Amino acid sequence: MNRAPFGKSLSRRNLLTALAAVPAVAMLAACSDSGEDAKAADVKPANPSTPAKPATPAAVEVPQAQGTVDMAELLKPGALPEKQLGKDEAKVTIVEYASMTCPHCAHFNDTTFPELKSKYIDTGKVRYILREFPFDPSAEAGFMLARCAKDNYFAMVDVLFKQQPSWVGVSNTKEALLQISKLAGFTQESFEACLTDQKLLDDVRAVQKRGADEFKVDSTPTFFINGKTYKGAMSIEEMSAIIDPLL
């Protein structure tokens, strides 16, 4: 899980410059569990050091909730419009707080989310909301680009997670993100306009701050499932064990 949000001491006007300057170890350290910073350099994107435990279809241990929140408060509008998949009237609502540079979030996106979507979201059983919880300038930039992609928000998030090794911790994150963004239809001008949008950056940070202050999010991914808190990337079997009794 990602822990310990990256400090906001960097000038917000210098986000583009920061993308080329943040050392790889700084971002990877934010992805290690407490007490494991010394191992951070060994963490590889999309291959979490603490993956979900293998589960067998016959007997899956139901993950234990690590707290509860008021769903009415959780679902109040924030600084940015919600990015949602599924029907409003679904019996189960999942709110995920994620960071674009978190390898555990990428692992969940690549291994669990496709089946979660086909089995529960596309069938009207689950409403899924993704909220930004960036830990570093690169994660902020990734979410900003996804927001600027407008209707292609989830597609952009998916591409950035799948291509995490090509832009997280590289020598020039800005250039790497530019190349990915061009494939998604951005131009050099629209790319730079997006990443210099001060209001958008402030709003992304406001979403993160609200998650930390109001709902005690301190690691990613963090899931709120019908008001119960679960931390860490879960397998589809583990998520099913939580969801099915609620349907």
PDB file of C-alpha atoms in Angstrom:
ATOM      1  CA  MET A   1       0.000   0.000   0.000  1.00  0.00           C
ATOM      2  CA  ASN A   2       1.080   3.569  -0.532  1.00  0.00           C
ATOM      3  CA  ARG A   3       1.649   5.426   2.740  1.00  0.00           C
ATOM      4  CA  ALA A   4       2.813   8.815   4.068  1.00  0.00           C
ATOM      5  CA  PRO A   5       1.681  11.446   1.520  1.00  0.00           C
ATOM      6  CA  PHE A   6       4.493  13.203  -0.302  1.00  0.00           C
ATOM      7  CA  GLY A   7       5.139  16.677   1.123  1.00  0.00           C
ATOM      8  CA  LYS A   8       3.681  19.670  -0.681  1.00  0.00           C
ATOM      9  CA  SER A   9       6.778  21.836  -0.314  1.00  0.00           C
ATOM     10  CA  LEU A  10       7.323  21.964  -4.082  1.00  0.00           C
ATOM     11  CA  SER A  11       5.968  25.085  -5.729  1.00  0.00           C
ATOM     12  CA  ARG A  12       2.745  24.256  -7.482  1.00  0.00           C
ATOM     13  CA  ARG A  13       3.779  26.443 -10.422  1.00  0.00           C
ATOM     14  CA  ASN A  14       6.760  24.188 -10.980  1.00  0.00           C
ATOM     15  CA  LEU A  15       4.889  20.916 -11.437  1.00  0.00           C
ATOM     16  CA  LEU A  16       6.193  20.425 -14.966  1.00  0.00           C
ATOM     17  CA  THR A  17       9.756  21.027 -13.795  1.00  0.00           C
ATOM     18  CA  ALA A  18       9.244  18.735 -10.822  1.00  0.00           C
ATOM     19  CA  LEU A  19       8.249  15.868 -13.101  1.00  0.00           C
ATOM     20  CA  ALA A  20      11.755  15.811 -14.503  1.00  0.00           C
ATOM     21  CA  ALA A  21      13.425  16.199 -11.124  1.00  0.00           C
ATOM     22  CA  VAL A  22      11.723  13.927  -8.575  1.00  0.00           C
ATOM     23  CA  PRO A  23      14.087  11.023  -7.915  1.00  0.00           C
ATOM     24  CA  ALA A  24      12.735   7.523  -8.419  1.00  0.00           C
ATOM     25  CA  VAL A  25      13.416   6.472  -4.849  1.00  0.00           C
ATOM     26  CA  ALA A  26      11.242   9.309  -3.502  1.00  0.00           C
ATOM     27  CA  MET A  27       8.213   7.990  -5.344  1.00  0.00           C
ATOM     28  CA  LEU A  28       8.892   4.341  -4.639  1.00  0.00           C
ATOM     29  CA  ALA A  29       9.417   5.012  -0.940  1.00  0.00           C
ATOM     30  CA  ALA A  30       5.891   6.367  -0.776  1.00  0.00           C
ATOM     31  CA  CYS A  31       4.666   2.990  -2.038  1.00  0.00           C
ATOM     32  CA  SER A  32       6.203   0.922   0.759  1.00  0.00           C
ATOM     33  CA  ASP A  33       4.516  -0.096   3.974  1.00  0.00           C
ATOM     34  CA  SER A  34       5.556   1.539   7.229  1.00  0.00           C
ATOM     35  CA  GLY A  35       8.983   0.309   8.272  1.00  0.00           C
ATOM     36  CA  GLU A  36       9.877  -0.950   4.802  1.00  0.00           C
ATOM     37  CA  ASP A  37      11.382   2.182   3.282  1.00  0.00           C
ATOM     38  CA  ALA A  38      14.758   0.494   3.079  1.00  0.00           C
ATOM     39  CA  LYS A  39      13.252  -1.929   0.555  1.00  0.00           C
ATOM     40  CA  ALA A  40      11.645   0.787  -1.533  1.00  0.00           C
ATOM     41  CA  ALA A  41      14.167   0.683  -4.346  1.00  0.00           C
ATOM     42  CA  ASP A  42      13.296  -2.986  -4.915  1.00  0.00           C
ATOM     43  CA  VAL A  43       9.594  -2.309  -5.429  1.00  0.00           C
ATOM     44  CA  LYS A  44       8.619  -2.676  -9.065  1.00  0.00           C
ATOM     45  CA  PRO A  45       5.514  -0.917 -10.436  1.00  0.00           C
ATOM     46  CA  ALA A  46       2.514  -3.158 -11.071  1.00  0.00           C
ATOM     47  CA  ASN A  47       4.127  -5.907  -9.008  1.00  0.00           C
ATOM     48  CA  PRO A  48       3.357  -5.099  -5.371  1.00  0.00           C
ATOM     49  CA  SER A  49       5.581  -6.409  -2.637  1.00  0.00           C
ATOM     50  CA  THR A  50       2.493  -7.443  -0.676  1.00  0.00           C
ATOM     51  CA  PRO A  51       0.023  -8.796  -3.268  1.00  0.00           C
ATOM     52  CA  ALA A  52      -3.385 -10.076  -2.323  1.00  0.00           C
ATOM     53  CA  LYS A  53      -3.249 -13.547  -0.822  1.00  0.00           C
ATOM     54  CA  PRO A  54      -4.111 -16.330  -3.264  1.00  0.00           C
ATOM     55  CA  ALA A  55      -7.685 -17.463  -2.748  1.00  0.00           C
ATOM     56  CA  THR A  56      -9.426 -20.662  -3.716  1.00  0.00           C
ATOM     57  CA  PRO A  57     -13.000 -20.653  -4.971  1.00  0.00           C
ATOM     58  CA  ALA A  58     -13.999 -23.195  -2.333  1.00  0.00           C
ATOM     59  CA  ALA A  59     -13.183 -21.136   0.754  1.00  0.00           C
ATOM     60  CA  VAL A  60     -12.325 -17.462   0.800  1.00  0.00           C
ATOM     61  CA  GLU A  61     -11.741 -15.683   4.076  1.00  0.00           C
ATOM     62  CA  VAL A  62     -13.817 -12.514   4.189  1.00  0.00           C
ATOM     63  CA  PRO A  63     -11.476  -9.520   4.650  1.00  0.00           C
ATOM     64  CA  GLN A  64     -12.003  -7.699   7.925  1.00  0.00           C
ATOM     65  CA  ALA A  65     -13.132  -4.079   7.753  1.00  0.00           C
ATOM     66  CA  GLN A  66     -10.736  -1.608   9.336  1.00  0.00           C
ATOM     67  CA  GLY A  67     -13.305   1.019  10.220  1.00  0.00           C
ATOM     68  CA  THR A  68     -16.532   2.634   9.098  1.00  0.00           C
ATOM     69  CA  VAL A  69     -17.584   5.982   7.664  1.00  0.00           C
ATOM     70  CA  ASP A  70     -20.891   7.776   7.236  1.00  0.00           C
ATOM     71  CA  MET A  71     -21.931   7.016   3.645  1.00  0.00           C
ATOM     72  CA  ALA A  72     -23.971  10.205   3.411  1.00  0.00           C
ATOM     73  CA  GLU A  73     -20.865  12.239   4.263  1.00  0.00           C
ATOM     74  CA  LEU A  74     -18.634  10.139   2.016  1.00  0.00           C
ATOM     75  CA  LEU A  75     -20.878  10.728  -0.981  1.00  0.00           C
ATOM     76  CA  LYS A  76     -21.240  14.494  -0.548  1.00  0.00           C
ATOM     77  CA  PRO A  77     -19.849  16.455  -3.514  1.00  0.00           C
ATOM     78  CA  GLY A  78     -16.178  17.399  -3.278  1.00  0.00           C
ATOM     79  CA  ALA A  79     -13.850  19.753  -5.145  1.00  0.00           C
ATOM     80  CA  LEU A  80     -14.119  17.755  -8.378  1.00  0.00           C
ATOM     81  CA  PRO A  81     -17.082  16.027 -10.062  1.00  0.00           C
ATOM     82  CA  GLU A  82     -17.242  12.333  -9.194  1.00  0.00           C
ATOM     83  CA  LYS A  83     -15.845   9.863 -11.699  1.00  0.00           C
ATOM     84  CA  GLN A  84     -18.272   6.970 -11.523  1.00  0.00           C
ATOM     85  CA  LEU A  85     -19.044   3.689 -13.237  1.00  0.00           C
ATOM     86  CA  GLY A  86     -22.295   1.826 -12.647  1.00  0.00           C
ATOM     87  CA  LYS A  87     -25.810   2.785 -11.677  1.00  0.00           C
ATOM     88  CA  ASP A  88     -26.754   5.227  -8.922  1.00  0.00           C
ATOM     89  CA  GLU A  89     -29.329   2.767  -7.598  1.00  0.00           C
ATOM     90  CA  ALA A  90     -26.866  -0.129  -7.238  1.00  0.00           C
ATOM     91  CA  LYS A  91     -27.108  -1.920  -3.887  1.00  0.00           C
ATOM     92  CA  VAL A  92     -23.363  -1.654  -3.304  1.00  0.00           C
ATOM     93  CA  THR A  93     -21.227   1.475  -3.601  1.00  0.00           C
ATOM     94  CA  ILE A  94     -17.441   1.234  -3.713  1.00  0.00           C
ATOM     95  CA  VAL A  95     -15.328   4.361  -3.334  1.00  0.00           C
ATOM     96  CA  GLU A  96     -11.640   3.808  -4.043  1.00  0.00           C
ATOM     97  CA  TYR A  97      -8.897   6.287  -3.132  1.00  0.00           C
ATOM     98  CA  ALA A  98      -5.852   5.615  -5.307  1.00  0.00           C
ATOM     99  CA  SER A  99      -2.525   7.115  -6.321  1.00  0.00           C
ATOM    100  CA  MET A 100      -1.348   6.904  -9.939  1.00  0.00           C
ATOM    101  CA  THR A 101       2.225   6.029  -8.909  1.00  0.00           C
ATOM    102  CA  CYS A 102       1.214   3.325  -6.415  1.00  0.00           C
ATOM    103  CA  PRO A 103       2.196  -0.153  -7.674  1.00  0.00           C
ATOM    104  CA  HIS A 104      -0.444  -1.755  -5.458  1.00  0.00           C
ATOM    105  CA  CYS A 105      -3.137   0.364  -7.126  1.00  0.00           C
ATOM    106  CA  ALA A 106      -1.813  -0.660 -10.538  1.00  0.00           C
ATOM    107  CA  HIS A 107      -1.863  -4.313  -9.458  1.00  0.00           C
ATOM    108  CA  PHE A 108      -5.519  -4.003  -8.411  1.00  0.00           C
ATOM    109  CA  ASN A 109      -6.380  -2.213 -11.660  1.00  0.00           C
ATOM    110  CA  ASP A 110      -4.720  -4.884 -13.778  1.00  0.00           C
ATOM    111  CA  THR A 111      -5.701  -8.061 -11.921  1.00  0.00           C
ATOM    112  CA  THR A 112      -8.943  -7.443 -10.015  1.00  0.00           C
ATOM    113  CA  PHE A 113     -10.766  -4.494 -11.544  1.00  0.00           C
ATOM    114  CA  PRO A 114     -11.584  -6.039 -14.972  1.00  0.00           C
ATOM    115  CA  GLU A 115     -13.570  -8.860 -13.343  1.00  0.00           C
ATOM    116  CA  LEU A 116     -15.065  -6.512 -10.744  1.00  0.00           C
ATOM    117  CA  LYS A 117     -16.350  -4.408 -13.632  1.00  0.00           C
ATOM    118  CA  SER A 118     -17.756  -7.254 -15.701  1.00  0.00           C
ATOM    119  CA  LYS A 119     -19.237  -9.199 -12.772  1.00  0.00           C
ATOM    120  CA  TYR A 120     -20.652  -6.388 -10.645  1.00  0.00           C
ATOM    121  CA  ILE A 121     -20.430  -2.909 -12.207  1.00  0.00           C
ATOM    122  CA  ASP A 122     -21.647  -3.686 -15.728  1.00  0.00           C
ATOM    123  CA  THR A 123     -24.487  -5.820 -14.322  1.00  0.00           C
ATOM    124  CA  GLY A 124     -25.854  -2.968 -12.194  1.00  0.00           C
ATOM    125  CA  LYS A 125     -24.941  -4.490  -8.843  1.00  0.00           C
ATOM    126  CA  VAL A 126     -22.133  -2.088  -7.911  1.00  0.00           C
ATOM    127  CA  ARG A 127     -21.553   1.624  -8.275  1.00  0.00           C
ATOM    128  CA  TYR A 128     -17.812   2.369  -8.391  1.00  0.00           C
ATOM    129  CA  ILE A 129     -16.279   5.787  -7.703  1.00  0.00           C
ATOM    130  CA  LEU A 130     -12.576   6.556  -8.087  1.00  0.00           C
ATOM    131  CA  ARG A 131     -11.061   9.443  -6.125  1.00  0.00           C
ATOM    132  CA  GLU A 132      -7.634  10.979  -6.425  1.00  0.00           C
ATOM    133  CA  PHE A 133      -5.136  10.512  -3.602  1.00  0.00           C
ATOM    134  CA  PRO A 134      -1.758  11.446  -5.156  1.00  0.00           C
ATOM    135  CA  PHE A 135       1.434  11.009  -3.150  1.00  0.00           C
ATOM    136  CA  ASP A 136       3.857  12.942  -5.364  1.00  0.00           C
ATOM    137  CA  PRO A 137       4.015  15.363  -8.312  1.00  0.00           C
ATOM    138  CA  SER A 138       3.981  12.530 -10.850  1.00  0.00           C
ATOM    139  CA  ALA A 139       0.761  11.103  -9.410  1.00  0.00           C
ATOM    140  CA  GLU A 140      -0.767  14.585  -9.418  1.00  0.00           C
ATOM    141  CA  ALA A 141       0.179  14.967 -13.086  1.00  0.00           C
ATOM    142  CA  GLY A 142      -1.291  11.588 -13.971  1.00  0.00           C
ATOM    143  CA  PHE A 143      -4.633  12.419 -12.398  1.00  0.00           C
ATOM    144  CA  MET A 144      -4.666  15.878 -13.984  1.00  0.00           C
ATOM    145  CA  LEU A 145      -4.151  14.333 -17.417  1.00  0.00           C
ATOM    146  CA  ALA A 146      -6.951  11.851 -16.743  1.00  0.00           C
ATOM    147  CA  ARG A 147      -9.251  14.734 -15.772  1.00  0.00           C
ATOM    148  CA  CYS A 148      -8.257  16.633 -18.903  1.00  0.00           C
ATOM    149  CA  ALA A 149      -9.134  13.550 -20.963  1.00  0.00           C
ATOM    150  CA  LYS A 150     -12.751  14.265 -19.888  1.00  0.00           C
ATOM    151  CA  ASP A 151     -14.998  11.375 -21.039  1.00  0.00           C
ATOM    152  CA  ASN A 152     -11.911   9.206 -21.398  1.00  0.00           C
ATOM    153  CA  TYR A 153     -10.985   9.580 -17.701  1.00  0.00           C
ATOM    154  CA  PHE A 154     -11.146   5.877 -16.857  1.00  0.00           C
ATOM    155  CA  ALA A 155      -9.436   4.887 -20.099  1.00  0.00           C
ATOM    156  CA  MET A 156      -6.573   7.283 -19.325  1.00  0.00           C
ATOM    157  CA  VAL A 157      -6.295   6.001 -15.757  1.00  0.00           C
ATOM    158  CA  ASP A 158      -6.156   2.439 -17.080  1.00  0.00           C
ATOM    159  CA  VAL A 159      -3.423   3.289 -19.602  1.00  0.00           C
ATOM    160  CA  LEU A 160      -1.331   5.092 -16.984  1.00  0.00           C
ATOM    161  CA  PHE A 161      -1.614   2.175 -14.555  1.00  0.00           C
ATOM    162  CA  LYS A 162      -0.783  -0.391 -17.242  1.00  0.00           C
ATOM    163  CA  GLN A 163       2.197   1.654 -18.456  1.00  0.00           C
ATOM    164  CA  GLN A 164       3.385   2.593 -14.956  1.00  0.00           C
ATOM    165  CA  PRO A 165       6.876   1.128 -15.509  1.00  0.00           C
ATOM    166  CA  SER A 166       7.427   3.463 -18.471  1.00  0.00           C
ATOM    167  CA  TRP A 167       6.808   6.728 -16.590  1.00  0.00           C
ATOM    168  CA  VAL A 168       7.169   6.181 -12.833  1.00  0.00           C
ATOM    169  CA  GLY A 169      10.703   6.605 -11.562  1.00  0.00           C
ATOM    170  CA  VAL A 170      12.217   7.281 -14.983  1.00  0.00           C
ATOM    171  CA  SER A 171      14.772  10.025 -15.604  1.00  0.00           C
ATOM    172  CA  ASN A 172      12.266  12.345 -17.310  1.00  0.00           C
ATOM    173  CA  THR A 173       8.686  11.692 -16.244  1.00  0.00           C
ATOM    174  CA  LYS A 174       7.417  14.739 -18.118  1.00  0.00           C
ATOM    175  CA  GLU A 175       8.620  13.435 -21.478  1.00  0.00           C
ATOM    176  CA  ALA A 176       7.351   9.928 -20.737  1.00  0.00           C
ATOM    177  CA  LEU A 177       3.901  11.260 -19.825  1.00  0.00           C
ATOM    178  CA  LEU A 178       3.877  13.436 -22.939  1.00  0.00           C
ATOM    179  CA  GLN A 179       4.428  10.435 -25.187  1.00  0.00           C
ATOM    180  CA  ILE A 180       1.639   8.476 -23.495  1.00  0.00           C
ATOM    181  CA  SER A 181      -0.656  11.508 -23.665  1.00  0.00           C
ATOM    182  CA  LYS A 182      -0.033  11.982 -27.394  1.00  0.00           C
ATOM    183  CA  LEU A 183      -1.293   8.451 -27.982  1.00  0.00           C
ATOM    184  CA  ALA A 184      -4.441   9.481 -26.070  1.00  0.00           C
ATOM    185  CA  GLY A 185      -4.991  12.483 -28.322  1.00  0.00           C
ATOM    186  CA  PHE A 186      -3.161  15.243 -26.455  1.00  0.00           C
ATOM    187  CA  THR A 187      -0.963  17.728 -28.254  1.00  0.00           C
ATOM    188  CA  GLN A 188       2.122  19.341 -26.757  1.00  0.00           C
ATOM    189  CA  GLU A 189      -0.005  22.446 -26.156  1.00  0.00           C
ATOM    190  CA  SER A 190      -2.968  20.680 -24.532  1.00  0.00           C
ATOM    191  CA  PHE A 191      -0.581  18.569 -22.418  1.00  0.00           C
ATOM    192  CA  GLU A 192       1.189  21.622 -21.012  1.00  0.00           C
ATOM    193  CA  ALA A 193      -2.072  23.545 -20.616  1.00  0.00           C
ATOM    194  CA  CYS A 194      -3.450  20.687 -18.538  1.00  0.00           C
ATOM    195  CA  LEU A 195      -0.410  20.413 -16.267  1.00  0.00           C
ATOM    196  CA  THR A 196      -0.233  24.170 -15.691  1.00  0.00           C
ATOM    197  CA  ASP A 197      -3.918  24.451 -14.757  1.00  0.00           C
ATOM    198  CA  GLN A 198      -3.555  25.776 -11.222  1.00  0.00           C
ATOM    199  CA  LYS A 199      -7.215  25.321 -10.306  1.00  0.00           C
ATOM    200  CA  LEU A 200      -7.197  21.691 -11.413  1.00  0.00           C
ATOM    201  CA  LEU A 201      -4.059  21.012  -9.372  1.00  0.00           C
ATOM    202  CA  ASP A 202      -5.624  22.692  -6.340  1.00  0.00           C
ATOM    203  CA  ASP A 203      -8.803  20.650  -6.773  1.00  0.00           C
ATOM    204  CA  VAL A 204      -6.908  17.339  -7.062  1.00  0.00           C
ATOM    205  CA  ARG A 205      -5.082  18.209  -3.852  1.00  0.00           C
ATOM    206  CA  ALA A 206      -8.362  19.166  -2.203  1.00  0.00           C
ATOM    207  CA  VAL A 207      -9.790  15.716  -2.974  1.00  0.00           C
ATOM    208  CA  GLN A 208      -6.761  14.143  -1.335  1.00  0.00           C
ATOM    209  CA  LYS A 209      -6.915  16.447   1.691  1.00  0.00           C
ATOM    210  CA  ARG A 210     -10.593  15.715   2.232  1.00  0.00           C
ATOM    211  CA  GLY A 211      -9.924  11.982   2.046  1.00  0.00           C
ATOM    212  CA  ALA A 212      -7.189  12.261   4.650  1.00  0.00           C
ATOM    213  CA  ASP A 213      -8.948  14.724   6.966  1.00  0.00           C
ATOM    214  CA  GLU A 214     -12.527  13.463   6.854  1.00  0.00           C
ATOM    215  CA  PHE A 215     -12.190   9.759   6.096  1.00  0.00           C
ATOM    216  CA  LYS A 216      -8.721   9.024   7.522  1.00  0.00           C
ATOM    217  CA  VAL A 217      -7.264   7.731   4.268  1.00  0.00           C
ATOM    218  CA  ASP A 218      -3.537   7.239   4.833  1.00  0.00           C
ATOM    219  CA  SER A 219      -2.610   4.569   2.291  1.00  0.00           C
ATOM    220  CA  THR A 220      -3.590   3.423  -1.174  1.00  0.00           C
ATOM    221  CA  PRO A 221      -5.564   1.717  -2.353  1.00  0.00           C
ATOM    222  CA  THR A 222      -8.232   2.333   0.289  1.00  0.00           C
ATOM    223  CA  PHE A 223     -11.770   1.113  -0.420  1.00  0.00           C
ATOM    224  CA  PHE A 224     -15.023   2.137   1.222  1.00  0.00           C
ATOM    225  CA  ILE A 225     -17.649  -0.527   0.534  1.00  0.00           C
ATOM    226  CA  ASN A 226     -21.105   0.490   1.763  1.00  0.00           C
ATOM    227  CA  GLY A 227     -19.429   2.508   4.500  1.00  0.00           C
ATOM    228  CA  LYS A 228     -16.854  -0.039   5.645  1.00  0.00           C
ATOM    229  CA  THR A 229     -13.140   0.622   5.200  1.00  0.00           C
ATOM    230  CA  TYR A 230     -10.748  -1.850   3.571  1.00  0.00           C
ATOM    231  CA  LYS A 231      -7.078  -1.104   2.909  1.00  0.00           C
ATOM    232  CA  GLY A 232      -4.871  -2.809   0.372  1.00  0.00           C
ATOM    233  CA  ALA A 233      -5.251  -4.393  -3.054  1.00  0.00           C
ATOM    234  CA  MET A 234      -7.753  -7.237  -2.813  1.00  0.00           C
ATOM    235  CA  SER A 235      -8.344 -10.147  -5.169  1.00  0.00           C
ATOM    236  CA  ILE A 236     -11.673 -10.546  -6.940  1.00  0.00           C
ATOM    237  CA  GLU A 237     -12.424 -13.484  -4.625  1.00  0.00           C
ATOM    238  CA  GLU A 238     -11.905 -11.299  -1.564  1.00  0.00           C
ATOM    239  CA  MET A 239     -14.017  -8.490  -3.004  1.00  0.00           C
ATOM    240  CA  SER A 240     -16.756 -10.959  -3.917  1.00  0.00           C
ATOM    241  CA  ALA A 241     -16.761 -12.259  -0.342  1.00  0.00           C
ATOM    242  CA  ILE A 242     -17.519  -8.707   0.811  1.00  0.00           C
ATOM    243  CA  ILE A 243     -19.950  -7.742  -1.946  1.00  0.00           C
ATOM    244  CA  ASP A 244     -22.111 -10.857  -2.371  1.00  0.00           C
ATOM    245  CA  PRO A 245     -23.736 -10.755   1.112  1.00  0.00           C
ATOM    246  CA  LEU A 246     -24.742  -7.135   0.436  1.00  0.00           C
ATOM    247  CA  LEU A 247     -26.683  -7.935  -2.733  1.00  0.00           C
TER     248      LEU A 247
END
